[in-house]
PDB file of C-alpha atoms in Angstrom:
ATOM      1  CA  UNK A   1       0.000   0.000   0.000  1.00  0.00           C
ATOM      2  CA  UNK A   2       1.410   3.273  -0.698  1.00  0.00           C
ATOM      3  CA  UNK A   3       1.653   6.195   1.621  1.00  0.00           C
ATOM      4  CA  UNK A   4       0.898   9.649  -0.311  1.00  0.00           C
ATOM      5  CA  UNK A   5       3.585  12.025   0.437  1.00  0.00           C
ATOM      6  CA  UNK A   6       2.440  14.409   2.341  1.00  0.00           C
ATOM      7  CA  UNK A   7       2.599  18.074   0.875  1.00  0.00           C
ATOM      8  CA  UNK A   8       4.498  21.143   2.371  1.00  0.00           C
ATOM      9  CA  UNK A   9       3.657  25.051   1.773  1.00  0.00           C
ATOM     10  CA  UNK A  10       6.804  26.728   0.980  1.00  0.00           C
ATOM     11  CA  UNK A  11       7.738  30.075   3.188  1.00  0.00           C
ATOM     12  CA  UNK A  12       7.231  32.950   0.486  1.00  0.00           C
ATOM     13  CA  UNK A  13      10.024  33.850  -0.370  1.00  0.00           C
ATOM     14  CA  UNK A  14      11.339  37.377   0.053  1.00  0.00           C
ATOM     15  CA  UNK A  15      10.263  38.767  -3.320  1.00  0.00           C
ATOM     16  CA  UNK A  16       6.677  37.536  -2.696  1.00  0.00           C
ATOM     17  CA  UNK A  17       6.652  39.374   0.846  1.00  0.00           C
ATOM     18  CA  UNK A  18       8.296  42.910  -0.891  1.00  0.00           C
ATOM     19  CA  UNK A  19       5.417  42.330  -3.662  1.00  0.00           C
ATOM     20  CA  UNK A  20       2.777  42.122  -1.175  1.00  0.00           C
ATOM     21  CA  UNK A  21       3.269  45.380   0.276  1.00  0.00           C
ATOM     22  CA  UNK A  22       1.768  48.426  -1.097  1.00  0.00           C
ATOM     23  CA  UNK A  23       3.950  50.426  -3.430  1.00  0.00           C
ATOM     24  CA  UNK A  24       4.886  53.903  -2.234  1.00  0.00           C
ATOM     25  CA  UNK A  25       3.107  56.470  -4.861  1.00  0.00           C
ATOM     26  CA  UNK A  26       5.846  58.709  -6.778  1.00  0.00           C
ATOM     27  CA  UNK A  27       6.129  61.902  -4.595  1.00  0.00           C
ATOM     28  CA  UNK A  28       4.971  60.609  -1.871  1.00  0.00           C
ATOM     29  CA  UNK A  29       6.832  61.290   1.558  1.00  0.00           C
ATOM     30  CA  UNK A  30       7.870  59.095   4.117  1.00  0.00           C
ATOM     31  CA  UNK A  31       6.960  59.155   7.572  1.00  0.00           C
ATOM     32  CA  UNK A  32      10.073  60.690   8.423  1.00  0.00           C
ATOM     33  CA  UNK A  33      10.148  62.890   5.776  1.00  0.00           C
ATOM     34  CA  UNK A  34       6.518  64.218   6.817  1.00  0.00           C
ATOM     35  CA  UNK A  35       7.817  64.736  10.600  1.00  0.00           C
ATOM     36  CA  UNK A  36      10.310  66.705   9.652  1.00  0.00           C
ATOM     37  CA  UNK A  37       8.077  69.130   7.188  1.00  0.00           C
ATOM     38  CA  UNK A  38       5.682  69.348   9.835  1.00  0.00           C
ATOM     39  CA  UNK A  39       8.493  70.097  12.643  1.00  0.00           C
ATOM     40  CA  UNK A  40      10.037  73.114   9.779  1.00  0.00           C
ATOM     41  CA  UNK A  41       6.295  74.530   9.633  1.00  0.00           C
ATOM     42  CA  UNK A  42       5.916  74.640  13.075  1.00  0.00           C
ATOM     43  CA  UNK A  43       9.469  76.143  13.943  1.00  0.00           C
ATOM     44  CA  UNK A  44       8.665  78.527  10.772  1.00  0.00           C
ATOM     45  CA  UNK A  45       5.803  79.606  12.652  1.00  0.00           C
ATOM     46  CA  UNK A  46       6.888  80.217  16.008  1.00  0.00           C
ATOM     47  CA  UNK A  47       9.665  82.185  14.490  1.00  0.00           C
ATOM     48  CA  UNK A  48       6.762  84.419  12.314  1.00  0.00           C
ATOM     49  CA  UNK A  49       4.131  84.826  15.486  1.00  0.00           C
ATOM     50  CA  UNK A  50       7.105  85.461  18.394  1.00  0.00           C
ATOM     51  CA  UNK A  51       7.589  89.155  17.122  1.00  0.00           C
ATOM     52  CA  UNK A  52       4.273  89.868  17.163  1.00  0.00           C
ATOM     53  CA  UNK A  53       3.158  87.728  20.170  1.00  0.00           C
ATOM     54  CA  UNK A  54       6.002  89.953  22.419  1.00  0.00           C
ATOM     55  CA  UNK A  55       4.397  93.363  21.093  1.00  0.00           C
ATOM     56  CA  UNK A  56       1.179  92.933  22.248  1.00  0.00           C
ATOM     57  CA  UNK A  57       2.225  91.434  25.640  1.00  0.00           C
ATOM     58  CA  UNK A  58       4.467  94.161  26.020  1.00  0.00           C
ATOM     59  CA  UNK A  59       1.724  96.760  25.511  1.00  0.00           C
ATOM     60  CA  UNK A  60      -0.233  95.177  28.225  1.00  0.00           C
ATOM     61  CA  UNK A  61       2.372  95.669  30.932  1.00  0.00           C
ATOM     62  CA  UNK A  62       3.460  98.616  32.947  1.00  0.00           C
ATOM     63  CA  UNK A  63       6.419 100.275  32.303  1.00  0.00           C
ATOM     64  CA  UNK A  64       8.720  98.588  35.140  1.00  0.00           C
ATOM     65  CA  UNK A  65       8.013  94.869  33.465  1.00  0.00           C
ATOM     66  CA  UNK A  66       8.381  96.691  29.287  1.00  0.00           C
ATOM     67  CA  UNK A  67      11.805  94.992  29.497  1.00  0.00           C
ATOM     68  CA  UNK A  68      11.166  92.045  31.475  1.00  0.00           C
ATOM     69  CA  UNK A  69       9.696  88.471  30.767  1.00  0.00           C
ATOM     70  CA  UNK A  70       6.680  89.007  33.045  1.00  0.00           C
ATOM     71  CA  UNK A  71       4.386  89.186  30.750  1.00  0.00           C
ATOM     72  CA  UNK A  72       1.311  88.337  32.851  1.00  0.00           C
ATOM     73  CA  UNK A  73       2.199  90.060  35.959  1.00  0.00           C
ATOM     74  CA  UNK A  74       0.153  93.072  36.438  1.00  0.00           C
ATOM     75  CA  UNK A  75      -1.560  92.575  32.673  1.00  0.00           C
ATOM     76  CA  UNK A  76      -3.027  96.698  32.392  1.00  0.00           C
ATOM     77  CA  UNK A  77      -4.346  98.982  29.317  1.00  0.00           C
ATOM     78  CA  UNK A  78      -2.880 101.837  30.515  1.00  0.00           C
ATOM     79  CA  UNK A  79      -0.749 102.106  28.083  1.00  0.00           C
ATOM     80  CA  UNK A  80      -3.514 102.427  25.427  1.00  0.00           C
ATOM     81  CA  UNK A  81      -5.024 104.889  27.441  1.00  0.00           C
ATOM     82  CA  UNK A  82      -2.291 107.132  27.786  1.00  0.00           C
ATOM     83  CA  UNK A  83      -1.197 106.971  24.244  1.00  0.00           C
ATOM     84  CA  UNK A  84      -4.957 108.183  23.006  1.00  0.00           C
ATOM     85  CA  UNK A  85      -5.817 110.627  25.762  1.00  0.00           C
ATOM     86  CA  UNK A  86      -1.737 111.853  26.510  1.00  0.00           C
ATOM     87  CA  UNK A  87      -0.097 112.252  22.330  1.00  0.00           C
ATOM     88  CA  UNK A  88      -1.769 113.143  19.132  1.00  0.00           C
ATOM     89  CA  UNK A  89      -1.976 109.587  18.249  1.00  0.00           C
ATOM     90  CA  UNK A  90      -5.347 110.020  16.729  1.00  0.00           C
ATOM     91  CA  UNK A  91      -4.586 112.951  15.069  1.00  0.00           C
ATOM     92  CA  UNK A  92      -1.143 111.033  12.987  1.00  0.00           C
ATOM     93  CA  UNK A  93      -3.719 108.169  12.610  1.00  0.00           C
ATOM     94  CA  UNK A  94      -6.341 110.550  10.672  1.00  0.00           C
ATOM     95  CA  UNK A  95      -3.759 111.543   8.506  1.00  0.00           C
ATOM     96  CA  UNK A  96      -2.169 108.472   7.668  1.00  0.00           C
ATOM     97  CA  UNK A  97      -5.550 107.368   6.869  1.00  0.00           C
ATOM     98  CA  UNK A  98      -5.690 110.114   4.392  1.00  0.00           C
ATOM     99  CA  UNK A  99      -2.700 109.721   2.745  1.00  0.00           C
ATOM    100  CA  UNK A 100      -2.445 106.188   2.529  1.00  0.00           C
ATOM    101  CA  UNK A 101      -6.362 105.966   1.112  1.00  0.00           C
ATOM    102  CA  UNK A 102      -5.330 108.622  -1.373  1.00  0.00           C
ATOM    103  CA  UNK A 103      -1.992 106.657  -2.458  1.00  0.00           C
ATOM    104  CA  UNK A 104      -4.642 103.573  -2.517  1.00  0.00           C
ATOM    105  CA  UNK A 105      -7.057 105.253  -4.841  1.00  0.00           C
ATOM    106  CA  UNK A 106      -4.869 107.172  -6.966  1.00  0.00           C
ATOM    107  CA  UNK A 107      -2.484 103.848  -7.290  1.00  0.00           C
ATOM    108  CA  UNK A 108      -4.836 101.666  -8.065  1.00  0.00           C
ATOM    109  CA  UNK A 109      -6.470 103.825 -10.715  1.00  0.00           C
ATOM    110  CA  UNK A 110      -2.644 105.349 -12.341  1.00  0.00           C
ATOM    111  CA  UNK A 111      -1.253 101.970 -12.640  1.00  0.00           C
ATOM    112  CA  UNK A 112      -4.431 100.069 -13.866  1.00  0.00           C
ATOM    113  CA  UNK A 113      -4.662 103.008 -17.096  1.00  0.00           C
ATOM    114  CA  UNK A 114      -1.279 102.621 -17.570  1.00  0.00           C
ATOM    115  CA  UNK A 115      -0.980  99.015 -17.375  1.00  0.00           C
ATOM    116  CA  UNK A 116      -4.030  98.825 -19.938  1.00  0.00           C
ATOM    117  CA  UNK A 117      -2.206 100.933 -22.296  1.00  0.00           C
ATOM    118  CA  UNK A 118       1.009  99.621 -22.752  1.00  0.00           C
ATOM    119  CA  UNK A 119      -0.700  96.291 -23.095  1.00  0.00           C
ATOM    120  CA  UNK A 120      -2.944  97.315 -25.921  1.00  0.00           C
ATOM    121  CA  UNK A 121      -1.440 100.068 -28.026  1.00  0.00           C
ATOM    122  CA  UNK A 122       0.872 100.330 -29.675  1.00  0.00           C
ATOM    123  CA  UNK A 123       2.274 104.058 -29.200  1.00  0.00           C
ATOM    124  CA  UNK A 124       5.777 106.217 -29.739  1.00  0.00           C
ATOM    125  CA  UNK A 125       7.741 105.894 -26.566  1.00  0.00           C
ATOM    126  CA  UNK A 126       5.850 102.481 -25.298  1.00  0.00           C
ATOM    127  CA  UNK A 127       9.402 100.646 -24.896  1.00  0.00           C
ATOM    128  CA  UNK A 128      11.069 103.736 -23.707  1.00  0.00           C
ATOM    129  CA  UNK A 129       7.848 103.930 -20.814  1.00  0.00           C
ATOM    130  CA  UNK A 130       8.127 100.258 -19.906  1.00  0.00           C
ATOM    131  CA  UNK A 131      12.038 100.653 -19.374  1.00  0.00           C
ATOM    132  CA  UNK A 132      11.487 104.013 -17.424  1.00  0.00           C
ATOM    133  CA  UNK A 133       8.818 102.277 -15.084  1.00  0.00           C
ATOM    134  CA  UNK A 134      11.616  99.880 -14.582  1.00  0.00           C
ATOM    135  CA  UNK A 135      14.780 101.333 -14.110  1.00  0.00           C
ATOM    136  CA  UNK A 136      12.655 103.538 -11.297  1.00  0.00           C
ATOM    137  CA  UNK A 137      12.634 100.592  -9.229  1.00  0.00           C
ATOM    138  CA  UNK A 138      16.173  99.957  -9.076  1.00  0.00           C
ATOM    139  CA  UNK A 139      17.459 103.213  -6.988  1.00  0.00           C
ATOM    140  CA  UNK A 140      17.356 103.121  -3.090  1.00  0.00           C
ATOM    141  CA  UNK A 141      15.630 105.554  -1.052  1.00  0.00           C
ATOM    142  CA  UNK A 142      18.901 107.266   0.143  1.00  0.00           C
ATOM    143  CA  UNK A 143      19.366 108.224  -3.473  1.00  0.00           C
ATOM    144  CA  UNK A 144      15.971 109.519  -4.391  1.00  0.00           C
ATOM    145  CA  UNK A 145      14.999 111.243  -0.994  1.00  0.00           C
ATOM    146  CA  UNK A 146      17.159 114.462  -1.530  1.00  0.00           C
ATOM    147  CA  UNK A 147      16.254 115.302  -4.575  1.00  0.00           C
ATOM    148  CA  UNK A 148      12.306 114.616  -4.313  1.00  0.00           C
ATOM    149  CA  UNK A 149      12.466 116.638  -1.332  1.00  0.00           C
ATOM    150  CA  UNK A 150      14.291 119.465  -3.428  1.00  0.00           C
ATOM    151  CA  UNK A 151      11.520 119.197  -6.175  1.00  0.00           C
ATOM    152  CA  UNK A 152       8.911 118.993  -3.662  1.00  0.00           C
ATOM    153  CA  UNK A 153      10.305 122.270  -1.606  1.00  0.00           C
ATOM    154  CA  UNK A 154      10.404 123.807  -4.717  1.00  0.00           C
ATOM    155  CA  UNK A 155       6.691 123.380  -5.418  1.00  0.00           C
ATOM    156  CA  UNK A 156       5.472 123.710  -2.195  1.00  0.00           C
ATOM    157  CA  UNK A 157       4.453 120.777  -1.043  1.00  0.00           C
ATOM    158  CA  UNK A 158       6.690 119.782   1.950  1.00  0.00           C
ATOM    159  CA  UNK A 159       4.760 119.350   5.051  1.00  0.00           C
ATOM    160  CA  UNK A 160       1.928 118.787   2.979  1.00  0.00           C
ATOM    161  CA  UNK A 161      -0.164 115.700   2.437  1.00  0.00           C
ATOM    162  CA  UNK A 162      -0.230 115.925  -1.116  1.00  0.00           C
ATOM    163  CA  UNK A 163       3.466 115.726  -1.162  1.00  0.00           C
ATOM    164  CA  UNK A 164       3.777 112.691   0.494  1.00  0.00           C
ATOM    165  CA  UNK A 165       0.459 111.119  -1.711  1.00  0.00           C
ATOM    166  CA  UNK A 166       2.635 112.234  -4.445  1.00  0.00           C
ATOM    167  CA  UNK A 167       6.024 110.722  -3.839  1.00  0.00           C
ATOM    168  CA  UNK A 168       4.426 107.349  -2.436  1.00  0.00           C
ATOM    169  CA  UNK A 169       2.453 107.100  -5.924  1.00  0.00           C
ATOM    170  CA  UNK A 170       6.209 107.195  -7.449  1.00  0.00           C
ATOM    171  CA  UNK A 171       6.902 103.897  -5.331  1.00  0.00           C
ATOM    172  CA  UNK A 172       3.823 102.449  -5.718  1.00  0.00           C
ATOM    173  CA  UNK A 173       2.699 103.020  -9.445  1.00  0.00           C
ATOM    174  CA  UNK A 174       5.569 101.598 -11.807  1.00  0.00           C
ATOM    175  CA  UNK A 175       5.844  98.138  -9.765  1.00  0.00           C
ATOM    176  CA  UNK A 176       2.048  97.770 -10.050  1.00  0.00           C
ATOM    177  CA  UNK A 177       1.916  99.404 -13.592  1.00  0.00           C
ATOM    178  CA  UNK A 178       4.026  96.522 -14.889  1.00  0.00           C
ATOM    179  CA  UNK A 179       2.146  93.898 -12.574  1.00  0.00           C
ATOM    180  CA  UNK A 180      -1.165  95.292 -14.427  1.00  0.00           C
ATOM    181  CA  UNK A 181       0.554  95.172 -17.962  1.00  0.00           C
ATOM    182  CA  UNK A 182       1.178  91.588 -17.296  1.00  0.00           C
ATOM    183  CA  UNK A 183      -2.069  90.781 -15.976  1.00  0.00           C
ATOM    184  CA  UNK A 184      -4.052  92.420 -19.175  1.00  0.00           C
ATOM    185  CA  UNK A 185      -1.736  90.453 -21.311  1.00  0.00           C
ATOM    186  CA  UNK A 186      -3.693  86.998 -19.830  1.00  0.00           C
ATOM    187  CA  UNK A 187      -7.308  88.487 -20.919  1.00  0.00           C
ATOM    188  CA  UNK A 188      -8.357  88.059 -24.546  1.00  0.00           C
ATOM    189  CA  UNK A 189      -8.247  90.880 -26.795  1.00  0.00           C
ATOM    190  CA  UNK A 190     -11.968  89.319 -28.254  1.00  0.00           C
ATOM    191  CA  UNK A 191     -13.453  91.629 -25.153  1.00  0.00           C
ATOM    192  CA  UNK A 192     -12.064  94.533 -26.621  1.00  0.00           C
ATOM    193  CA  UNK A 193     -13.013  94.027 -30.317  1.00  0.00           C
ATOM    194  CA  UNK A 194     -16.351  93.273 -28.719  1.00  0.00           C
ATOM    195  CA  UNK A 195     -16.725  96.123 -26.989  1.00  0.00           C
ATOM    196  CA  UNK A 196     -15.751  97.912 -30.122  1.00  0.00           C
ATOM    197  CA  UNK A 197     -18.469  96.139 -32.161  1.00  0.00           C
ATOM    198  CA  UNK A 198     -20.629  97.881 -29.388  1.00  0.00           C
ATOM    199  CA  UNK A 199     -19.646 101.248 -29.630  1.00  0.00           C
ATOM    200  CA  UNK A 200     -17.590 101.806 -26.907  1.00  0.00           C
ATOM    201  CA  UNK A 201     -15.066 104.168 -26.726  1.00  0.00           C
ATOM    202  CA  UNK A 202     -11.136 102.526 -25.523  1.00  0.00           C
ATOM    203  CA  UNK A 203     -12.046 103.481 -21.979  1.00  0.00           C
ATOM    204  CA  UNK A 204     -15.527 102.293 -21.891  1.00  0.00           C
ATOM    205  CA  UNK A 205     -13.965  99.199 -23.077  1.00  0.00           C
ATOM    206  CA  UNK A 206     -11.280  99.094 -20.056  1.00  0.00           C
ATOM    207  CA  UNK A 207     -14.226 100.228 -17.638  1.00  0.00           C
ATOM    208  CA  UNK A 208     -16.864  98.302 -18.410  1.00  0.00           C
ATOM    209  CA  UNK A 209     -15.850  94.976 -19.998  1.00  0.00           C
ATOM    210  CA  UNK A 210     -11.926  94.789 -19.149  1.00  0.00           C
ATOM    211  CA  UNK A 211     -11.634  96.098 -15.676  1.00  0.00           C
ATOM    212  CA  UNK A 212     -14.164  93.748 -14.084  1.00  0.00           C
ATOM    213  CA  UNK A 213     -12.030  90.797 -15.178  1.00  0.00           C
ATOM    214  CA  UNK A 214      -9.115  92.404 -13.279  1.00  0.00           C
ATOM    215  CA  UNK A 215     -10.176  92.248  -9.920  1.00  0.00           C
ATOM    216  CA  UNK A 216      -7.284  89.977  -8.608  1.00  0.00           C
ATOM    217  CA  UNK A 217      -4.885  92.424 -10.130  1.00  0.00           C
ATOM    218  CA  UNK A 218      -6.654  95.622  -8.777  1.00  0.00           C
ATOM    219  CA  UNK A 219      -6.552  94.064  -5.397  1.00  0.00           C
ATOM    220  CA  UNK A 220      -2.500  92.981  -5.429  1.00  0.00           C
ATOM    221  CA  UNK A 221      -1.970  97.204  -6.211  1.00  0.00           C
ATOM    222  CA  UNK A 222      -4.425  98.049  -3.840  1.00  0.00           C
ATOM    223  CA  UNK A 223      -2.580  96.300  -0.925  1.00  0.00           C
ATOM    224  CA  UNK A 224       0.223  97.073  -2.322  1.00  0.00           C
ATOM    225  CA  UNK A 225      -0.240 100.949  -2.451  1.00  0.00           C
ATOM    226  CA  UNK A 226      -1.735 101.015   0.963  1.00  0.00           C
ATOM    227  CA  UNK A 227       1.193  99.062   2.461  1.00  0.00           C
ATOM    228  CA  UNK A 228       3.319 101.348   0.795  1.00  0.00           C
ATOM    229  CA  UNK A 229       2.177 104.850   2.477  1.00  0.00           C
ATOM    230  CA  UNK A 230       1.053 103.051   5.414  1.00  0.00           C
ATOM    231  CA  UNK A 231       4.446 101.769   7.051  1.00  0.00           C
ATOM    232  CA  UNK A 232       6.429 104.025   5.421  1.00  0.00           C
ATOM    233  CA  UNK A 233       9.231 106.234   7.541  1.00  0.00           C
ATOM    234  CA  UNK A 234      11.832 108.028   5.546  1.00  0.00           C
ATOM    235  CA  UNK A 235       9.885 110.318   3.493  1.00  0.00           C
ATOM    236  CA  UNK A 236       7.226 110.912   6.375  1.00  0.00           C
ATOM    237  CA  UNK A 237      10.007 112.030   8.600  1.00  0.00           C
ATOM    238  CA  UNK A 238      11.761 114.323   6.430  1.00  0.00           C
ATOM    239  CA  UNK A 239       8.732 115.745   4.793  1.00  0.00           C
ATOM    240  CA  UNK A 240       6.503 116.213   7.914  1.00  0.00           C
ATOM    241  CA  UNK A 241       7.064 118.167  10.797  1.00  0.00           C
ATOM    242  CA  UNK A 242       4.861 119.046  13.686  1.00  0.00           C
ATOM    243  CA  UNK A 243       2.790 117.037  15.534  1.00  0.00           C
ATOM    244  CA  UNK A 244      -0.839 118.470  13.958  1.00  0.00           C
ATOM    245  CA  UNK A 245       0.786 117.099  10.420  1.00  0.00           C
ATOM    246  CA  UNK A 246       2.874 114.101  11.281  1.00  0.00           C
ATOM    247  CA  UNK A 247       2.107 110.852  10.212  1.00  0.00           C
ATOM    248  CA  UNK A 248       1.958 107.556  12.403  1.00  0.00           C
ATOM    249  CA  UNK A 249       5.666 106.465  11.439  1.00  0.00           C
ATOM    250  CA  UNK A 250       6.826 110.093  11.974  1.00  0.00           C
ATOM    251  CA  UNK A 251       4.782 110.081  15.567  1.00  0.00           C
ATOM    252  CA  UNK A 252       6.377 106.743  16.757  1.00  0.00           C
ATOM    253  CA  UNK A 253       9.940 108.305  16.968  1.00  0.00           C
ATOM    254  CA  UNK A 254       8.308 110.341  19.672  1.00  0.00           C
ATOM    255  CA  UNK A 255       8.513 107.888  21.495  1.00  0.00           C
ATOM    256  CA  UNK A 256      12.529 107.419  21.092  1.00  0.00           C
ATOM    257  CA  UNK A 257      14.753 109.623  22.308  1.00  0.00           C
ATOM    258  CA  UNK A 258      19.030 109.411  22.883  1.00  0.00           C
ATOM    259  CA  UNK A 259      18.285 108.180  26.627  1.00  0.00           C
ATOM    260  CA  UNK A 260      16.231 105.713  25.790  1.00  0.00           C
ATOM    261  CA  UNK A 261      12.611 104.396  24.858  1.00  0.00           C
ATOM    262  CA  UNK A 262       9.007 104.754  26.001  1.00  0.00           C
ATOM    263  CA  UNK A 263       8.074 100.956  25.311  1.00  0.00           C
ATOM    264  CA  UNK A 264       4.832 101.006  26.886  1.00  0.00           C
ATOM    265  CA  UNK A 265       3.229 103.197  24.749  1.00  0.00           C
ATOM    266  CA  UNK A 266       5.518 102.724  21.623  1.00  0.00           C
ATOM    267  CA  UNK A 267       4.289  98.919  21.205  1.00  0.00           C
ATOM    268  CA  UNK A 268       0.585 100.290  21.881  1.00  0.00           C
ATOM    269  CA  UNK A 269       0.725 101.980  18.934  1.00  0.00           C
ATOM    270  CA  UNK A 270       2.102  99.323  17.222  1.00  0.00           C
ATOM    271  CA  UNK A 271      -0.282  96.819  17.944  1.00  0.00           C
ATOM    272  CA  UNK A 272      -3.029  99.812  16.861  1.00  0.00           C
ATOM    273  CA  UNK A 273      -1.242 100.277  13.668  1.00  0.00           C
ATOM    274  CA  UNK A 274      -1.116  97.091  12.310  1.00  0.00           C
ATOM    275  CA  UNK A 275      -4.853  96.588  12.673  1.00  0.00           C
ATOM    276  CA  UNK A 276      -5.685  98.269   9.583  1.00  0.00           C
ATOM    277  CA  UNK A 277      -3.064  96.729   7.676  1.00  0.00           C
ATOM    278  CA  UNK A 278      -4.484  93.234   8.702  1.00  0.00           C
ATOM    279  CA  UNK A 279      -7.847  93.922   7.699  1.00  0.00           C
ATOM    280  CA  UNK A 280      -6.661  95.206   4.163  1.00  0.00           C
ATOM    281  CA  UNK A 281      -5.242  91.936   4.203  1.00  0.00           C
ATOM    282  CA  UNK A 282      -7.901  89.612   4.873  1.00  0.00           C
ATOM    283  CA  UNK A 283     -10.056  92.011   2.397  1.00  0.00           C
ATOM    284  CA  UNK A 284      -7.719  91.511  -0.531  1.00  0.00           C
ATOM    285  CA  UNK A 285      -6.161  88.277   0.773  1.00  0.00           C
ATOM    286  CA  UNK A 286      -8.712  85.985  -1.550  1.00  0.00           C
ATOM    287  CA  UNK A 287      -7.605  87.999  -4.749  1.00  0.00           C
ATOM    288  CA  UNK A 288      -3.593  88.133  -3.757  1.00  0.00           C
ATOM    289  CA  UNK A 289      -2.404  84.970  -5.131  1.00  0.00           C
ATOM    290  CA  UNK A 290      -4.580  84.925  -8.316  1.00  0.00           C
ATOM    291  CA  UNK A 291      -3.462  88.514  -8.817  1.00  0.00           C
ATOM    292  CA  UNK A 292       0.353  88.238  -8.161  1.00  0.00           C
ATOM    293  CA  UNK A 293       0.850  84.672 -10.020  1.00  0.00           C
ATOM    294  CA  UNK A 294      -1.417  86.443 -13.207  1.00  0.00           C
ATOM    295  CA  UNK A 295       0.471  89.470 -13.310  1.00  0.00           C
ATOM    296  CA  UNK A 296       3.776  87.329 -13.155  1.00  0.00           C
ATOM    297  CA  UNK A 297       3.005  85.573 -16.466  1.00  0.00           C
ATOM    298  CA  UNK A 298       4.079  88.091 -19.153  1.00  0.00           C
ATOM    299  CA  UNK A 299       6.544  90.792 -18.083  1.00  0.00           C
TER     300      UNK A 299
END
C-alpha cells in the first residue's frame, strides 16, 4: 500500500513578501520625511508669530516689566489709554488714513490706465515707458529722498499731504503698472473688439468689460499701495514736521529719544497700527495669489 507524500507550503520567499506590500506612490513622503516638514512649519511659525506675540504682551504691561519676561504680571491697558488721551496719536492716525487711502485710490487707478495701455497700443515711446517704469525701481531711497524733497520744496508741497500722496504714488505706481501690464496680457483681446463692435469708446472698453475681469490684479496694487504709504518712515520724517501734520511712522519716533525708549506706549501703537493693515489683508487676501501669479506671467 502506498503512503501519499504528504505536501508542504513553501515560506514565500522574500520577493513575494516585498510584492505584497503596497507600493509607495511617486512623490509621496515618508513618515520621516513628513515629521520633519511638519516640525520646519511649526518652527517657521513660532519664528513668524514670536515678534508679534512679544508686542502685544508688552503693551499690556506697565512700564517697570516693558523689558522684562513678566508678561502676565500686572496685565493693564494703561498704556492704550495714555497713548490716546496723553499724544496726538489720533490725530497722525487721521492723517495716515488720508494719505495712505489717497496713495490707494490714486495707485490703483494710475497703474491700472497705464498698465491697460502699454498692453494694448501700440504708441511712440511704449518701450522707452516700460524701461522708465523699470529702471525707477532699481534706486534706493537714500538716493531719491534728496532730490524729491528738493523738487517737492520747490513746489510747495513739503509738510503737505499731497506731497507725500505724491512721492508714495512714485513707489507704488511703476511696480504695479508693470504687474497690471502683465495681468491684461492673460485676458483676450476678443473683449475689446467686442466692446468695439458695441460702440464703446477705448475706456468704456477698459471700464466696463476689461476692468471687471481684473479684480485679482486691482486688489495685489491696492494692498500694495496702501502698504506702501502706510508703514512708510523716511519720506514721512523728512517731509513732515509738527505734531498736527505728522504721520503715524513720523509720531512713533516720539517715542525714542538718545536716553532711551518709552516701550509702553511705543508697542501700543504698534499693535493699533497694524490693525488696519491686517484687515486690508484679509479684504484683498482671496484675490492676492490669483493677482500676483497672473500678473507674473508676461513681463
Amino acid at each position: 500500500m502506498t503512503t501519499a507524500a504528504p505536501t508542504t507550503t513553501a515560506a514565500p520567499t522574500t520577493t513575494a513578501r516585498h510584492s505584497a506590500r503596497t507600493p509607495r506612490r511617486r512623490g509621496e513622503r515618508s513618515p520621516a520625511a513628513s515629521v520633519a516638514l511638519h516640525l520646519t512649519l511649526i518652527v517657521a511659525s513660532v519664528i513668524a508669530v514670536f515678534p508679534v506675540l512679544w508686542v502685544l504682551l508688552t503693551s499690556l504691561k506697565p512700564a517697570k516689566y516693558a523689558t522684562t519676561t513678566d508678561f502676565f504680571k500686572e496685565t493693564t491697558f494703561e498704556n492704550y489709554t495714555n497713548l490716546i488721551r496723553d499724544t496726538e496719536f489720533l490725530t497722525w492716525f487721521g492723517n495716515s488714513v488720508v494719505i495712505a487711502g489717497l496713495t490707494t485710490v490714486l495707485g490703483v487707478f494710475v497703474s491700472a490706465t497705464t498698465g491697460y495701455a502699454v498692453s494694448r497700443f501700440r504708441f511712440p515711446g511704449k518701450r522707452g515707458l516700460m524701461w522708465t517704469l523699470l529702471i525707477t525701481q532699481m534706486f534706493p531711497v537714500a538716493v531719491l529722498i534728496v532730490p524729491i524733497y528738493n523738487i517737492m520744496s520747490g513746489m510747495g508741497l513739503i509738510n503737505q499731504p499731497a506731497g507725500l500722496v505724491i512721492t508714495y504714488l512714485t513707489i507704488s505706481v511703476p511696480f504695479c503698472a508693470w504687474m497690471m501690464k502683465g495681468f491684461f496680457d492673460t485676458i483676450p483681446r476678443e473683449i475689446d473688439e467686442s466692446g468695439q463692435v458695441d460702440g464703446l469708446t477705448p475706456f468704456g472698453t477698459f471700464w466696463r468689460l476689461v476692468l471687471p475681469l481684473a479684480k485679482p490684479g486691482l486688489a495685489v496694487t491696492a494692498f500694495y499701495s496702501f502698504i506702501t504709504a502706510w508703514g512708510e518712515v523716511a519720506y514721512a520724517s523728512a517731509f513732515m514736521v509738527g505734531d498736527e501734520n505728522l504721520t503715524l511712522a513720523g509720531g512713533l519716533q516720539k517715542f525714542v529719544n538718545q536716553y532711551g525708549a518709552q516701550w509702553g506706549p511705543m508697542t501700543a501703537a504698534s499693535v493699533l497700527i497694524a490693525i488696519p493693515a491686517a484687515l486690508v489683508f484679509l479684504f484683498a487676501q482671496k484675490h492676492l495669489v490669483t493677482g500676483m501669479s497672473a500678473g507674473a506671467v508676461k513681463g
